[in-house]
CSV table of C-alpha atoms in Angstrom, one decimal:
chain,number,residue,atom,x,y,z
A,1,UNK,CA,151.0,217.0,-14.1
A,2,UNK,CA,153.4,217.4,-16.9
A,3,UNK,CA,156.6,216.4,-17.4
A,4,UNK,CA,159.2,217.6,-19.5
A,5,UNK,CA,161.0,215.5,-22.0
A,6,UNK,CA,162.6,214.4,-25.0
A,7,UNK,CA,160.4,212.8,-27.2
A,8,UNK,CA,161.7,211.2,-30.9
A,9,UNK,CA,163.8,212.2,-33.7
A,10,UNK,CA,167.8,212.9,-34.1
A,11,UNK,CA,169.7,215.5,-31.5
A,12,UNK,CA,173.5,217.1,-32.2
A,13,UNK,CA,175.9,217.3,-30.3
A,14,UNK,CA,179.7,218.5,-30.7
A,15,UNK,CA,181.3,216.6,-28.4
A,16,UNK,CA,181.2,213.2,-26.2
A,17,UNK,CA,181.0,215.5,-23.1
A,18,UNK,CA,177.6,217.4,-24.5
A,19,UNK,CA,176.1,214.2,-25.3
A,20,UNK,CA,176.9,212.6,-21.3
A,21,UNK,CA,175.9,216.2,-20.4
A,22,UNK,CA,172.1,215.7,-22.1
A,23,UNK,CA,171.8,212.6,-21.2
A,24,UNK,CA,172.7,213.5,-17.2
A,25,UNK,CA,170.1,216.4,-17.3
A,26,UNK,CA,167.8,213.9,-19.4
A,27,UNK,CA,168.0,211.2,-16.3
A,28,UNK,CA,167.1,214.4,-13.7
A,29,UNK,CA,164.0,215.2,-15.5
A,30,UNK,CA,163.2,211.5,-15.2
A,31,UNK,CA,164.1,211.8,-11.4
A,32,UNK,CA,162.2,214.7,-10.8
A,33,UNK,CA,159.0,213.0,-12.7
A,34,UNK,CA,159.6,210.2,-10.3
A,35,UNK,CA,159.9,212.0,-7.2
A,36,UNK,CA,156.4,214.1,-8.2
A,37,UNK,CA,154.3,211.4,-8.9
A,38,UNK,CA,155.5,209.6,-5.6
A,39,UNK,CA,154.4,212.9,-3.6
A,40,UNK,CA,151.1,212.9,-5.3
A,41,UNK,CA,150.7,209.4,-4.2
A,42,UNK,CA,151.8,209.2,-1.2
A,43,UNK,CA,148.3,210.8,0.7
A,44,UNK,CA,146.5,208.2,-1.5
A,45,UNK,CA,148.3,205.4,0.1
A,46,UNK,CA,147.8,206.2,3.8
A,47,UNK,CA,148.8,202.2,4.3
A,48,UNK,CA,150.0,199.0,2.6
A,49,UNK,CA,146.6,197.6,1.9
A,50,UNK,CA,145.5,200.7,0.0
A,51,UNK,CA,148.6,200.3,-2.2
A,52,UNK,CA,147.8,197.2,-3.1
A,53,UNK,CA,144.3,197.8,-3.9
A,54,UNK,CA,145.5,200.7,-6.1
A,55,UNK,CA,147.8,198.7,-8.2
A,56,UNK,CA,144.9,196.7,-8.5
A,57,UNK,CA,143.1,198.3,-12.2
A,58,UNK,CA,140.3,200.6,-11.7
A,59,UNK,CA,137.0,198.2,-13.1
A,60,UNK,CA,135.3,201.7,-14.3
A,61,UNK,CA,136.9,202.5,-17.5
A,62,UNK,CA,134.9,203.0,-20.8
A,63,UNK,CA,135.6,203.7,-24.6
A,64,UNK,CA,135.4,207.0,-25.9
A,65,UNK,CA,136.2,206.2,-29.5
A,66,UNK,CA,140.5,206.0,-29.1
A,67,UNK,CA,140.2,207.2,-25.3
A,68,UNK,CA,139.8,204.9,-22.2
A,69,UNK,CA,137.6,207.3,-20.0
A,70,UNK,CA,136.7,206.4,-16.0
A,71,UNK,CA,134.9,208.9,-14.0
A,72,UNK,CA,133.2,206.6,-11.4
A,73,UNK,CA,136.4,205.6,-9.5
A,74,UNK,CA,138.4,208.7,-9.7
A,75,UNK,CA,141.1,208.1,-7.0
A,76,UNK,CA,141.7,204.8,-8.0
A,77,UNK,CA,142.0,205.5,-11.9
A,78,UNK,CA,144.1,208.5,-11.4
A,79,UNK,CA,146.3,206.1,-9.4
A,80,UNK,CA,146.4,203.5,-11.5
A,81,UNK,CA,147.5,206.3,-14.4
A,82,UNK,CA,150.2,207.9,-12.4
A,83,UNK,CA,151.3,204.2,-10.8
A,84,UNK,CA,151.6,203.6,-14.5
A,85,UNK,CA,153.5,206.7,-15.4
A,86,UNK,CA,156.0,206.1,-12.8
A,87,UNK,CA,157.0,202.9,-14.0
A,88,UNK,CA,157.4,204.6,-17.6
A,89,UNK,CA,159.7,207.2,-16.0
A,90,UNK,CA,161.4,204.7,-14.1
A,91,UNK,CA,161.8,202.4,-17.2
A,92,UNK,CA,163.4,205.6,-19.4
A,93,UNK,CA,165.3,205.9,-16.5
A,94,UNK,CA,167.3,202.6,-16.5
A,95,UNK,CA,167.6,202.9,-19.8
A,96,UNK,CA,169.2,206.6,-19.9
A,97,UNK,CA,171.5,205.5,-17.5
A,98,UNK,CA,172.6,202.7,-19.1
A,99,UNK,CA,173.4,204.5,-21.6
A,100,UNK,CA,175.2,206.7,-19.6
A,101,UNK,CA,177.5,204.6,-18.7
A,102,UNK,CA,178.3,203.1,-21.7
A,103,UNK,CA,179.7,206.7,-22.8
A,104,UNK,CA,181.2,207.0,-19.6
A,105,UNK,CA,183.3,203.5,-19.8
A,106,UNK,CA,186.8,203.9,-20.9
A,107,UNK,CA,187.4,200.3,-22.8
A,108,UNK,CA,184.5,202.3,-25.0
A,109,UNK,CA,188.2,204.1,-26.5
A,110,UNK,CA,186.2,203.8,-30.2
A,111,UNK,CA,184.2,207.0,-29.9
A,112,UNK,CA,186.3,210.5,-30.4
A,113,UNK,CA,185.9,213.3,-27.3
A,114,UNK,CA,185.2,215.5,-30.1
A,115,UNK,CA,183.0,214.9,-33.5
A,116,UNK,CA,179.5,215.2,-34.8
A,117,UNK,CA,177.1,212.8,-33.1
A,118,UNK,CA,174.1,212.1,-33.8
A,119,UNK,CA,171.9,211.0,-30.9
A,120,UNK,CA,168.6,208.9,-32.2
A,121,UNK,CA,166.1,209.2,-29.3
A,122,UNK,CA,162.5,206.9,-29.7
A,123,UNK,CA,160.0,208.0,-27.0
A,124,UNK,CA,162.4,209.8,-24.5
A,125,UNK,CA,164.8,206.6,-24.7
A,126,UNK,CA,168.2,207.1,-26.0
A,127,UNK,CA,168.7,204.1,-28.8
A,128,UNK,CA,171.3,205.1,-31.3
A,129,UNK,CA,174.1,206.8,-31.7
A,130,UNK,CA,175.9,208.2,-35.0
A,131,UNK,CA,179.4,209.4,-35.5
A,132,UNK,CA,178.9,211.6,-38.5
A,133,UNK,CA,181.3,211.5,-40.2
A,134,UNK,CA,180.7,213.4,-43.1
A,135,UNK,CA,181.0,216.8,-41.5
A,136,UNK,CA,184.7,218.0,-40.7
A,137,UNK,CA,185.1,218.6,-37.2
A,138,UNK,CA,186.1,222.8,-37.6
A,139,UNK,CA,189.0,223.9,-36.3
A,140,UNK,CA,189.6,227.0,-34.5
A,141,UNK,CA,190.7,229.5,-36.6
A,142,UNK,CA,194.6,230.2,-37.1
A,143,UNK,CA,196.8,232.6,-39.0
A,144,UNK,CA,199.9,231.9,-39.5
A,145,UNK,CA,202.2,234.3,-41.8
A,146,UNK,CA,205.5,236.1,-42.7
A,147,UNK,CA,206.4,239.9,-43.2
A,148,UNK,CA,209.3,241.1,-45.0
A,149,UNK,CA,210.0,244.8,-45.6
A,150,UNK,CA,210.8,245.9,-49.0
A,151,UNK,CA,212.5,249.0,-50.3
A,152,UNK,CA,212.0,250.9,-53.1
């Protein structure tokens, strides 16, 4: 299973209403991770004691020089993995959403509708945000003059 996201570095945006617009489809890839991995777990949890033996980590893993590696307790390792995964997704969740709502709040009157910002995002997580303010915000173009008719 893969799963679509934003990993690390510095996004763009143009406006405060691009950034919440991101972040929104940011938190619905995270839901939709969620919601996948529950689906493929659900037939492996048939009732509560399997769960709990699941959760439980799989005693069969080995090194393989940087690489945990397990192949004598497949279901339980792969449940363990996407148990584990889950609570990643959910994690970036809570975190996107926060962040979210921070934007969203409207005693947070410091940040501009419009500008340059500067979204710093470590491991799918937003963390920081930049106004920059170095680059003029451009304005739609105008022209504005006068004719006079002159005789000769």
């Amino acid at each position: 299973m893969q799963q679509e996201q934003a990993g690390s570095g510095l996004l763009k945006f143009y406006s405060r209403e691009a950034l919440k617009a991101y972040l929104r489809k940011l938190m619905e890839s995270y839901r939709a991770g969620i919601e996948a991995y529950a689906e493929q777990l659900g037939p492996l949890f048939r009732d509560e004691a399997q769960a709990k033996q699941a959760r439980a980590a799989s005693r069969g893993w080995m090194r393989l020089g940087p690489l945990l590696y397990n192949a004598s307790e497949t279901d339980r390792a792969v449940a363990e993995v996407m148990l584990q995964l889950m609570e990643e997704l959910k994690a970036k969740l809570a975190r996107t959403e926060e962040a979210l709502r921070a934007l969203e709040d409207p005693a947070n009157t410091a940040l501009p509708e419009r500008g340059h910002f500067l979204l710093c995002m470590r491991q799918g997580v937003p963390e920081r945000l930049i106004l920059d303010m170095r680059e003029r915000q451009v304005e739609p173009f105008a022209f504005a003059a006068s004719f006079r008719l002159v005789e000769a």
